[in-house]
Coordinates of C-alpha atoms and ligand atoms in Angstrom, one line a residue:
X1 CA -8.4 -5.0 86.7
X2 CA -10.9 -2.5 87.4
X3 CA -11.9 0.0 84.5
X4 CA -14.1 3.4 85.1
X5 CA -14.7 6.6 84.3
X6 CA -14.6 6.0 80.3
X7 CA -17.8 7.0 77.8
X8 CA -16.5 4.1 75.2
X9 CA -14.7 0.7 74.9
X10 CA -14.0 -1.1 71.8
X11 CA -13.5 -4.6 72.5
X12 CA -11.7 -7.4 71.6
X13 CA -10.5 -5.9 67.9
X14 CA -6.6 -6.4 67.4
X15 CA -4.4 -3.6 67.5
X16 CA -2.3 -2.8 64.8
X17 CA -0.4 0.5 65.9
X18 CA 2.8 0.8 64.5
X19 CA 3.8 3.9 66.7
X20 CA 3.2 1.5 69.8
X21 CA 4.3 -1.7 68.3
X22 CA 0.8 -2.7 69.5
X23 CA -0.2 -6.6 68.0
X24 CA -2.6 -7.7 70.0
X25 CA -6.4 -8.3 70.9
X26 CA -7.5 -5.3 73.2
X27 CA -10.2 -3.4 74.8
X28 CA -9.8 -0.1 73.6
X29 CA -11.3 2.6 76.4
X30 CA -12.2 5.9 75.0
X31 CA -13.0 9.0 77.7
X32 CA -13.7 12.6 76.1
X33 CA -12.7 12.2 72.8
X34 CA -9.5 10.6 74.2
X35 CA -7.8 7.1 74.0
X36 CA -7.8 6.7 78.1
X37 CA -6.2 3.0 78.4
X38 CA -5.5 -0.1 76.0
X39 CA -5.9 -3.5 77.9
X40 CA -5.4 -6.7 76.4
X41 CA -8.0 -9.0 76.0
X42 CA -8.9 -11.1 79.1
X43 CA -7.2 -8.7 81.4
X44 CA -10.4 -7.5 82.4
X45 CA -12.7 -10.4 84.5
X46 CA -16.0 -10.9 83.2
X47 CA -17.7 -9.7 86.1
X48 CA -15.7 -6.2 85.5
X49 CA -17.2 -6.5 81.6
X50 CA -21.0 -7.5 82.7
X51 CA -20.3 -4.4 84.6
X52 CA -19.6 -1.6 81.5
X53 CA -23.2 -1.2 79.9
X54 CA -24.0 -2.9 77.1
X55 CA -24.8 1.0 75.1
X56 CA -20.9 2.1 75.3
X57 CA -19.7 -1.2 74.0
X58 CA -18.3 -1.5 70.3
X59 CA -18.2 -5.3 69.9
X60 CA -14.7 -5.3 67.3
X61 CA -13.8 -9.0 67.8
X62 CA -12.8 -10.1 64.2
X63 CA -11.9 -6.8 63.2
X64 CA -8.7 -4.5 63.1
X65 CA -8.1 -1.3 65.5
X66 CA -6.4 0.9 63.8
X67 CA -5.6 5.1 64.4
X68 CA -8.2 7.2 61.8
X69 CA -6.6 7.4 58.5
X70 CA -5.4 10.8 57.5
X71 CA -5.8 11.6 54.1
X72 CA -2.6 14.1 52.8
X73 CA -4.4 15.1 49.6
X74 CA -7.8 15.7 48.8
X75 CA -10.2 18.4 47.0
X76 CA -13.0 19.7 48.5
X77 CA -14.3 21.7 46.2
X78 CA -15.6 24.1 48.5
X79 CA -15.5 27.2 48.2
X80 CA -16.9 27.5 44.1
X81 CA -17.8 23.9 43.1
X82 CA -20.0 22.9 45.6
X83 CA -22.3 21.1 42.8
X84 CA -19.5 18.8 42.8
X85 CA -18.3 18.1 46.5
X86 CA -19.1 20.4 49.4
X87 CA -16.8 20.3 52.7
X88 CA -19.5 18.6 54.2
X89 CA -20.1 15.7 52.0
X90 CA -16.5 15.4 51.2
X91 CA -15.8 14.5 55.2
X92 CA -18.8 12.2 54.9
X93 CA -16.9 10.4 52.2
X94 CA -13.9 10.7 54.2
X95 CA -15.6 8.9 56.9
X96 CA -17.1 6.3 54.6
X97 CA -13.7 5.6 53.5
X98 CA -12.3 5.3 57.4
X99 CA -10.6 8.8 57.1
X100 CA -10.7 11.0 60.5
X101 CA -8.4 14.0 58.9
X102 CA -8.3 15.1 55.4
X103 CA -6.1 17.9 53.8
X104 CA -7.7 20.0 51.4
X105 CA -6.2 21.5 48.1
X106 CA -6.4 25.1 47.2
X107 CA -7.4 24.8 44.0
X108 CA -11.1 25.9 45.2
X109 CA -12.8 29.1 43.8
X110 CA -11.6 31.1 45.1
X111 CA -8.7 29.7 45.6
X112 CA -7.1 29.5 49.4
X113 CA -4.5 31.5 48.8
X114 CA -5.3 34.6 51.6
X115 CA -6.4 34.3 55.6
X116 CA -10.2 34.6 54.6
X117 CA -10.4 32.0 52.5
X118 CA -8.3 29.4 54.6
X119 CA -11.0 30.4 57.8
X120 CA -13.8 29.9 55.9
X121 CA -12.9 26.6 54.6
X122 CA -12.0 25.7 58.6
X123 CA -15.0 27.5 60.0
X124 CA -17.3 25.8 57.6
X125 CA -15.8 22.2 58.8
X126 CA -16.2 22.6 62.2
X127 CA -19.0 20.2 62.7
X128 CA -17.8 17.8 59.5
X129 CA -17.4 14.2 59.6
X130 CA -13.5 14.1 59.7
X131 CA -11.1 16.7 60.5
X132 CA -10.3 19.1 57.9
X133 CA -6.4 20.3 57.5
X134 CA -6.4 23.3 54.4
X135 CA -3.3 23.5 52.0
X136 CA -2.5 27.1 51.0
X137 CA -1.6 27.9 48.0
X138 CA 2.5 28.7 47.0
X139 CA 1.3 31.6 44.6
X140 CA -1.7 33.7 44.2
X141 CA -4.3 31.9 42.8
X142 CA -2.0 29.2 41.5
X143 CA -0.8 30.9 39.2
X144 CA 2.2 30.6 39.7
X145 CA 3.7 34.3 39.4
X146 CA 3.8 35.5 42.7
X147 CA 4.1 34.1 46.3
X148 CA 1.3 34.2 48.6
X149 CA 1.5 35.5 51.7
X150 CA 2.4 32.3 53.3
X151 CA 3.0 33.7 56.8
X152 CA -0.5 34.8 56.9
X153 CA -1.7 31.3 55.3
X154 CA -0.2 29.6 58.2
X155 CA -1.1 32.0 60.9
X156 CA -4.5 31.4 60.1
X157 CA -3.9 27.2 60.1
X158 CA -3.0 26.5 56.8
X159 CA -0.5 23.0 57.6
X160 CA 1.4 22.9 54.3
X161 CA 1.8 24.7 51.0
X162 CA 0.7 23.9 47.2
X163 CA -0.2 24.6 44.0
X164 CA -1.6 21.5 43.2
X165 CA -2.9 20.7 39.7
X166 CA -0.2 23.1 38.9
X167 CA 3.8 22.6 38.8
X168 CA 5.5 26.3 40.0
X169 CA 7.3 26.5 36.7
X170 CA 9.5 29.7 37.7
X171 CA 12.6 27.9 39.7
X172 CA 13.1 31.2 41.4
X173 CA 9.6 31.5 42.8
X174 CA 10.2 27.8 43.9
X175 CA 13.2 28.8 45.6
X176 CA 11.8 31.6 47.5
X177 CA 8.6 29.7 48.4
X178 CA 10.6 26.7 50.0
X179 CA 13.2 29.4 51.9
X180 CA 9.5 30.9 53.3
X181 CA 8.0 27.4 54.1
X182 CA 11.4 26.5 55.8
X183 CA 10.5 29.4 58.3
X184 CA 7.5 28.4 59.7
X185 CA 8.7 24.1 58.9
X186 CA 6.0 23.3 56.7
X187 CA 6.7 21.3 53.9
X188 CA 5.7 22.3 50.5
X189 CA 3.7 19.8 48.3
X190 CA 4.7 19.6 44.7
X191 CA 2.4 18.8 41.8
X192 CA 5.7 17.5 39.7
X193 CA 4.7 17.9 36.4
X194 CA 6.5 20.3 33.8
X195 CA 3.9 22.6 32.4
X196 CA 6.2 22.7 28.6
X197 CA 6.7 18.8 28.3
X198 CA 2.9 18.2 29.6
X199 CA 1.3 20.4 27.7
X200 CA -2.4 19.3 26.5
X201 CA -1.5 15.6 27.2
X202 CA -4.3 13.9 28.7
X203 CA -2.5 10.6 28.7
X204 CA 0.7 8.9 29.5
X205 CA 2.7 8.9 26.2
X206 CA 3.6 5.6 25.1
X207 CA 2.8 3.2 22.2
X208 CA -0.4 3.4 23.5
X209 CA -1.1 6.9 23.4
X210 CA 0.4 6.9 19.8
X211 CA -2.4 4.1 18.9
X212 CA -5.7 6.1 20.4
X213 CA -4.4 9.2 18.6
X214 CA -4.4 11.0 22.2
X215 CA -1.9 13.3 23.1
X216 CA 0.3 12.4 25.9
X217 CA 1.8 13.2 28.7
X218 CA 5.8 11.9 29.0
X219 CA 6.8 10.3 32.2
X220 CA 10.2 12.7 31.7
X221 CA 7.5 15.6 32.4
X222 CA 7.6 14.3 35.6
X223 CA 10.8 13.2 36.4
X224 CA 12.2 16.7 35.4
X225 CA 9.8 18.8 38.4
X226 CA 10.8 16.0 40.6
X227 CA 14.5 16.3 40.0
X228 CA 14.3 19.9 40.2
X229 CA 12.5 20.6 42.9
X230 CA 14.7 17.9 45.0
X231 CA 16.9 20.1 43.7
X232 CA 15.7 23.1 45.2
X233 CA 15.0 21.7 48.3
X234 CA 18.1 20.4 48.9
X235 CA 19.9 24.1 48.3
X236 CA 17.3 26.2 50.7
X237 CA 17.0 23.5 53.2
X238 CA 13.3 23.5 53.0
X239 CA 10.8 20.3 53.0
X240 CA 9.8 18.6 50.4
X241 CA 6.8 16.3 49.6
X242 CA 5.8 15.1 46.6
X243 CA 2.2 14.1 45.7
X244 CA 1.0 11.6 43.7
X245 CA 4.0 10.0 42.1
X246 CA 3.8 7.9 39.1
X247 CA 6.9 7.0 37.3
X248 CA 10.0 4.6 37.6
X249 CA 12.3 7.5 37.1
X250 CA 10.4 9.7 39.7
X251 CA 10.5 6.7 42.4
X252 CA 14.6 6.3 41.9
X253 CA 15.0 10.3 42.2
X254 CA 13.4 10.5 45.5
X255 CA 14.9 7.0 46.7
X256 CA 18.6 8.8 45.7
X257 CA 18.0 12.2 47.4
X258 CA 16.6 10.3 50.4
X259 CA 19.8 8.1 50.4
X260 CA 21.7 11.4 50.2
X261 CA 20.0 13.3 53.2
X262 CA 17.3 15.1 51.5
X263 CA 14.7 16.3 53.3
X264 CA 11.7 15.0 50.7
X265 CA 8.8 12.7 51.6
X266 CA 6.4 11.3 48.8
X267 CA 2.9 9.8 48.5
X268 CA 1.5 7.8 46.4
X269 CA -2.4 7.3 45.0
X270 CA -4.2 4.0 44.8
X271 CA -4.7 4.6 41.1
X272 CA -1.2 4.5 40.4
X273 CA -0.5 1.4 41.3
X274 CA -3.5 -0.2 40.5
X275 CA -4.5 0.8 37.2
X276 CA -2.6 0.9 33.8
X277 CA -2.6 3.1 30.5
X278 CA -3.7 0.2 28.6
X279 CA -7.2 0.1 30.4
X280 CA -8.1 3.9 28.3
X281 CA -8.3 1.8 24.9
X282 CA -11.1 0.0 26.2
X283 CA -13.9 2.1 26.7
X284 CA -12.3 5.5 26.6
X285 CA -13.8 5.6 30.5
X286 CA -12.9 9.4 31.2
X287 CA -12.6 8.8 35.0
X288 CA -9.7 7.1 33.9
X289 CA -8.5 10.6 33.0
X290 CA -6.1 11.9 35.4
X291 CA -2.8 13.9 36.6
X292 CA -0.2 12.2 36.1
X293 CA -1.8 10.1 34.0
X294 CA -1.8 6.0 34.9
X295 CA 1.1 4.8 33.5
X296 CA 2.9 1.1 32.2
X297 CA 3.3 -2.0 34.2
X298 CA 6.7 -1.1 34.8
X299 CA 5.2 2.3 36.5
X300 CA 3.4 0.4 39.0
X301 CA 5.6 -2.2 39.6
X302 CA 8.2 0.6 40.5
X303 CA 5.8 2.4 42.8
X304 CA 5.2 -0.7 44.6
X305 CA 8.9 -0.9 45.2
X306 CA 8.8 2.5 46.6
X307 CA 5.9 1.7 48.8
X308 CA 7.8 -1.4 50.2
X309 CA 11.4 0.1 50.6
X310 CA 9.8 3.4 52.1
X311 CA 11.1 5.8 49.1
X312 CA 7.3 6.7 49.2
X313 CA 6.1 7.3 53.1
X314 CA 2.0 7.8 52.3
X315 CA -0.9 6.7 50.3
X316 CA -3.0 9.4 49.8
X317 CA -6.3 9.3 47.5
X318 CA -6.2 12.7 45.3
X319 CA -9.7 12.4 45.9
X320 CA -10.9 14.8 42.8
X321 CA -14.6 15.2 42.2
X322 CA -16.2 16.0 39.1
X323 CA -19.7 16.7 37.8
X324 CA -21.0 14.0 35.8
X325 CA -21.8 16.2 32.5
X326 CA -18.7 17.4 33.0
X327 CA -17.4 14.2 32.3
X328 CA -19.4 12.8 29.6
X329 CA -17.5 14.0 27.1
X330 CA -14.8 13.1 25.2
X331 CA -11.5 11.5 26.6
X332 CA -9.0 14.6 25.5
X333 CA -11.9 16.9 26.8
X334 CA -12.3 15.9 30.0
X335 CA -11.1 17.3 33.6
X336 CA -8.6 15.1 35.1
X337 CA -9.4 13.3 38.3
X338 CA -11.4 10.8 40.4
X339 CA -12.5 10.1 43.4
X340 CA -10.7 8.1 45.8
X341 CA -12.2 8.5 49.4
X342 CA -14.0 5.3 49.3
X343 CA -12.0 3.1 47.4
X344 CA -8.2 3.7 48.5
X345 CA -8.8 1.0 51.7
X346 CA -10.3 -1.7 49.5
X347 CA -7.8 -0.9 46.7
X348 CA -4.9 -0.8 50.0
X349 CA -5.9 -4.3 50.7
X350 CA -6.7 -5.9 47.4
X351 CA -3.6 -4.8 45.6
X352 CA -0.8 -4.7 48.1
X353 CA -1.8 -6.6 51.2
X354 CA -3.5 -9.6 49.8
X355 CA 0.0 -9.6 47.3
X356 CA 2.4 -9.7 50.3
X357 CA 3.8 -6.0 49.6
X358 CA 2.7 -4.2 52.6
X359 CA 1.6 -5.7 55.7
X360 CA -1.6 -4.0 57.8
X361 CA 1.2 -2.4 59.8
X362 CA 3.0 -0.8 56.9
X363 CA 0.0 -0.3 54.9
X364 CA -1.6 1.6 58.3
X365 CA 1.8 4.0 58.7
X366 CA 1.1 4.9 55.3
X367 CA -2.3 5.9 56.0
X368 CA -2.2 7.5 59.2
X369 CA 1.5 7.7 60.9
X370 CA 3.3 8.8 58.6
X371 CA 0.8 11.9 56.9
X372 CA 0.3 13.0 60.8
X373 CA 4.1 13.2 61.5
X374 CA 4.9 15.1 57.9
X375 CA 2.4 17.5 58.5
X376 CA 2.2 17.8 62.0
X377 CA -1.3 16.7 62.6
X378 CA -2.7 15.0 65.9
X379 CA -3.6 11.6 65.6
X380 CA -1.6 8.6 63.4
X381 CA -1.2 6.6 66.6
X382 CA -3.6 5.1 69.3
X383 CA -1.0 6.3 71.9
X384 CA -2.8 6.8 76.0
X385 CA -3.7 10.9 75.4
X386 CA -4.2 10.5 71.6
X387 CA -7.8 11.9 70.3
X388 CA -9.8 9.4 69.9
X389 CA -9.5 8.8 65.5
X390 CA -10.0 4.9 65.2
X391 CA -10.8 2.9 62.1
X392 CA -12.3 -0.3 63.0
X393 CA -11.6 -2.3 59.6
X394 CA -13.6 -5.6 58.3
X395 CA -10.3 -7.0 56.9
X396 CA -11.9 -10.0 55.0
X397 CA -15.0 -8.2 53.8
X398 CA -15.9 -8.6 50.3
X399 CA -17.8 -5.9 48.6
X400 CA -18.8 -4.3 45.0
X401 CA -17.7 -0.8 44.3
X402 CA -21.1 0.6 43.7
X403 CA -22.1 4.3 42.2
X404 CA -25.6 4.5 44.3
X405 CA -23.2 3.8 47.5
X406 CA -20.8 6.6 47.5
X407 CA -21.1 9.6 50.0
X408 CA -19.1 11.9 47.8
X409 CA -21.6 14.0 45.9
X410 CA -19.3 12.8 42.6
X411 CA -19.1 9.6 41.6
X412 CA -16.3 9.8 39.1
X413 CA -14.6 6.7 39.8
X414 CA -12.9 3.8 37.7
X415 CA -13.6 1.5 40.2
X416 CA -17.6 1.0 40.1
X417 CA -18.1 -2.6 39.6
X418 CA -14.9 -3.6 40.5
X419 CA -14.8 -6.2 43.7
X420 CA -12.7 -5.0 46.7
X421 CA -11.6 -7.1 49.8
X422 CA -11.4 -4.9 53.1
X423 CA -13.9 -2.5 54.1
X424 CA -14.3 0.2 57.0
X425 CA -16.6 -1.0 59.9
X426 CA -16.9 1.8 61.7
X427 CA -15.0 5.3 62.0
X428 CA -14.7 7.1 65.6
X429 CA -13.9 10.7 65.6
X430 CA -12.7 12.2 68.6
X431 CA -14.5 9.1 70.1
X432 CA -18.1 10.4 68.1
X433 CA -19.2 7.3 65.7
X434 CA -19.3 9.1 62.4
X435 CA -19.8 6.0 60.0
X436 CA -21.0 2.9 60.4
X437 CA -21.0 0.1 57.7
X438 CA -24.4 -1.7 56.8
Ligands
LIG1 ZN1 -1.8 17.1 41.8

């Protein structure tokens, strides 16, 4: 077979694709920014190879192709907070982490709740790492008292709507912001967490919560906003997604409504199911502080149900960074969230994969298919015409979770020290090579 007029082939990587059903060992052949053809290995003569120079090879043999991961929900901190994360660091994290799209929260200073705010954010990604996606917010600065002017928001590329960090307490305004949303399809992101029941928790409540003296935060909290807003979506119509869930109760709500015809999809963050409340007691490590809070055994155990029977479609990271001082005080006084760029592959592989829950396929469609098709986005597949957003993944590699290694500008994560299995090779963006492991 002859090959030409291509800038880039990755060879000899196998394919794991689920949109294409794609299994095999290919050369991958990448022509202005696209994916131009997909040949499987030995198709080509070796006269035809000596014949591609040596500078616009990718040698991937050993190594899974997979489409760029998208990341559903992270914070960029940019605009207001950009001693903590900047839109520009973030995507190099994203990149480091084998993300070619990330969705950004609006819970920025300002927050992106008007036009301006939602082209700066985009105007001031434009030559980023990974693509950037921006999240308006429901209500004006998430405050939850009165809608934003989502038309607008989406006219000027907002993708989806939330007030994450915050639950929209007021049913009605939840009802009129899903009857909006359903107008221009765009799903609206829930941050399920009632505001009354969660009120200055700062842990899950439990037995353990009760022996630190902390206050907590009860997995009913959650399951209340999730039951309510399937609820609400299933009287206006609208979409529904909900981030980051974390208890039993919350899984077996969204697996009934989905059973009924509800039109809700869910995520779920690496944290969740690989972390439990038990670990605070330890050290009191305040990156361990987050919303929802890690939960029980049982918690996890049901979220990996989810993520196996498809209640829950995505794995997204929350990605949350915070300034060090900022953290290094005590537990009940610190922000909630970590950062989760770097560490949701590694966590992907060790806890799910290497346990038989997920296989690459499944673990790939919640990682890139599945947040592309919720929200729209281009990519999630290494279709002929697709842009060219590959992760080529070291599947076996081990590694050590180190602070000095992260490209987030935070490095408020649980996971230093910890050993992780599966790392990111090499990320290609619109066929560009924006990370490339040592
Ligand atoms: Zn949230």
């Amino acid at each position: 077979m002859k090959v030409s007029g291509f800038n880039m082939v990755i060879k000899g990587g196998l394919v794991i694709d689920p949109a294409i059903g794609f299994g095999n060992e290919a050369d991958l052949f990448i022509k202005d920014g696209k994916i131009t053809k997909i040949v499987k290995s030995g198709e080509i003569s070796q006269r035809d190879i000596a014949a591609i120079p040596t500078e616009s090879i990718i040698p991937a043999e050993g190594k899974l192709i997979a489409p760029g991961f998208i990341d559903m929900h992270v914070h960029l901190r940019e605009p207001g907070r950009e001693d903590e994360e900047t839109i520009m660091t973030g995507c190099q994290a994203a990149a480091a982490g084998g993300y070619t799209s990330v969705c950004c929260m609006p819970n920025t200073n300002p927050a992106i709740d008007n036009q301006e705010t939602v082209k700066f954010v985009l105007s001031r990604a434009e030559h980023s790492d990974a693509r950037v996606f921006v999240i308006g917010a429901i209500t004006k600065a998430l405050k939850g008292e009165e809608l934003s002017e989502i038309g607008d928001l989406v006219k000027a590329g907002a993708v989806a709507i939330s007030d994450d960090g915050n639950f929209v307490q007021n049913p009605e305004i939840m009802r009129r912001a899903l009857e909006y949303a359903r107008m221009f399809d765009i799903p609206i992101i829930s941050h399920a967490e009632d505001k009354f029941l969660c009120d200055g928790g700062v842990m899950n409540e439990s037995f353990e919560s009760t022996r630190l003296g902390l206050k907590g935060r009860p997995a009913v909290g959650e399951e209340i906003a999730v039951l309510r807003d399937i609820k609400l979506c299933d009287f206006t119509g609208g979409r529904l997604h909900i981030a980051h869930v974390s208890t039993v109760g919350a899984v077996k709500a969204i697996r009934q409504a989905k059973s009924e015809g509800v039109n809700v999809t869910a995520e779920a963050c690496p944290h969740h199911f690989s972390l439990t409340d038990d670990e605070i007691g330890k050290e009191f490590n305040t990156n361990l502080r987050v919303n929802p809070p890690i939960r029980t055994q049982k918690d996890v155990e049901a979220i990996i149900e989810g993520l196996i029977d498809g209640t829950i479609d995505c794995i997204s990271s929350d990605h949350a960074p915070h300034a060090e001082e900022e953290k290094d005080v005590e537990f009940d006084q610190a922000p909630p969230g970590m950062i989760g760029l770097e560490t949701t592959l590694g966590l992907v592989k060790m806890n799910l994969i290497d346990k038989g829950y997920l296989s690459w396929a499944d673990a790939i469609t919640k990682m890139s298919f599945n947040p592309a098709r919720i929200l729209k986005l281009p990519g999630g597949t290494l279709e002929i015409g697709s842009p060219a957003d590959i992760t080529i993944i070291d599947a076996e590699r081990k590694w050590t979770v180190r602070k000095d290694n992260f490209h987030s500008k935070s490095k408020n994560s649980p996971f230093i020290g910890w050993k992780l299995s599966g790392r990111v090779d090499c990320t290609i963006l619109g066929g560009r090579i924006v990370y490339k492991s040592k």
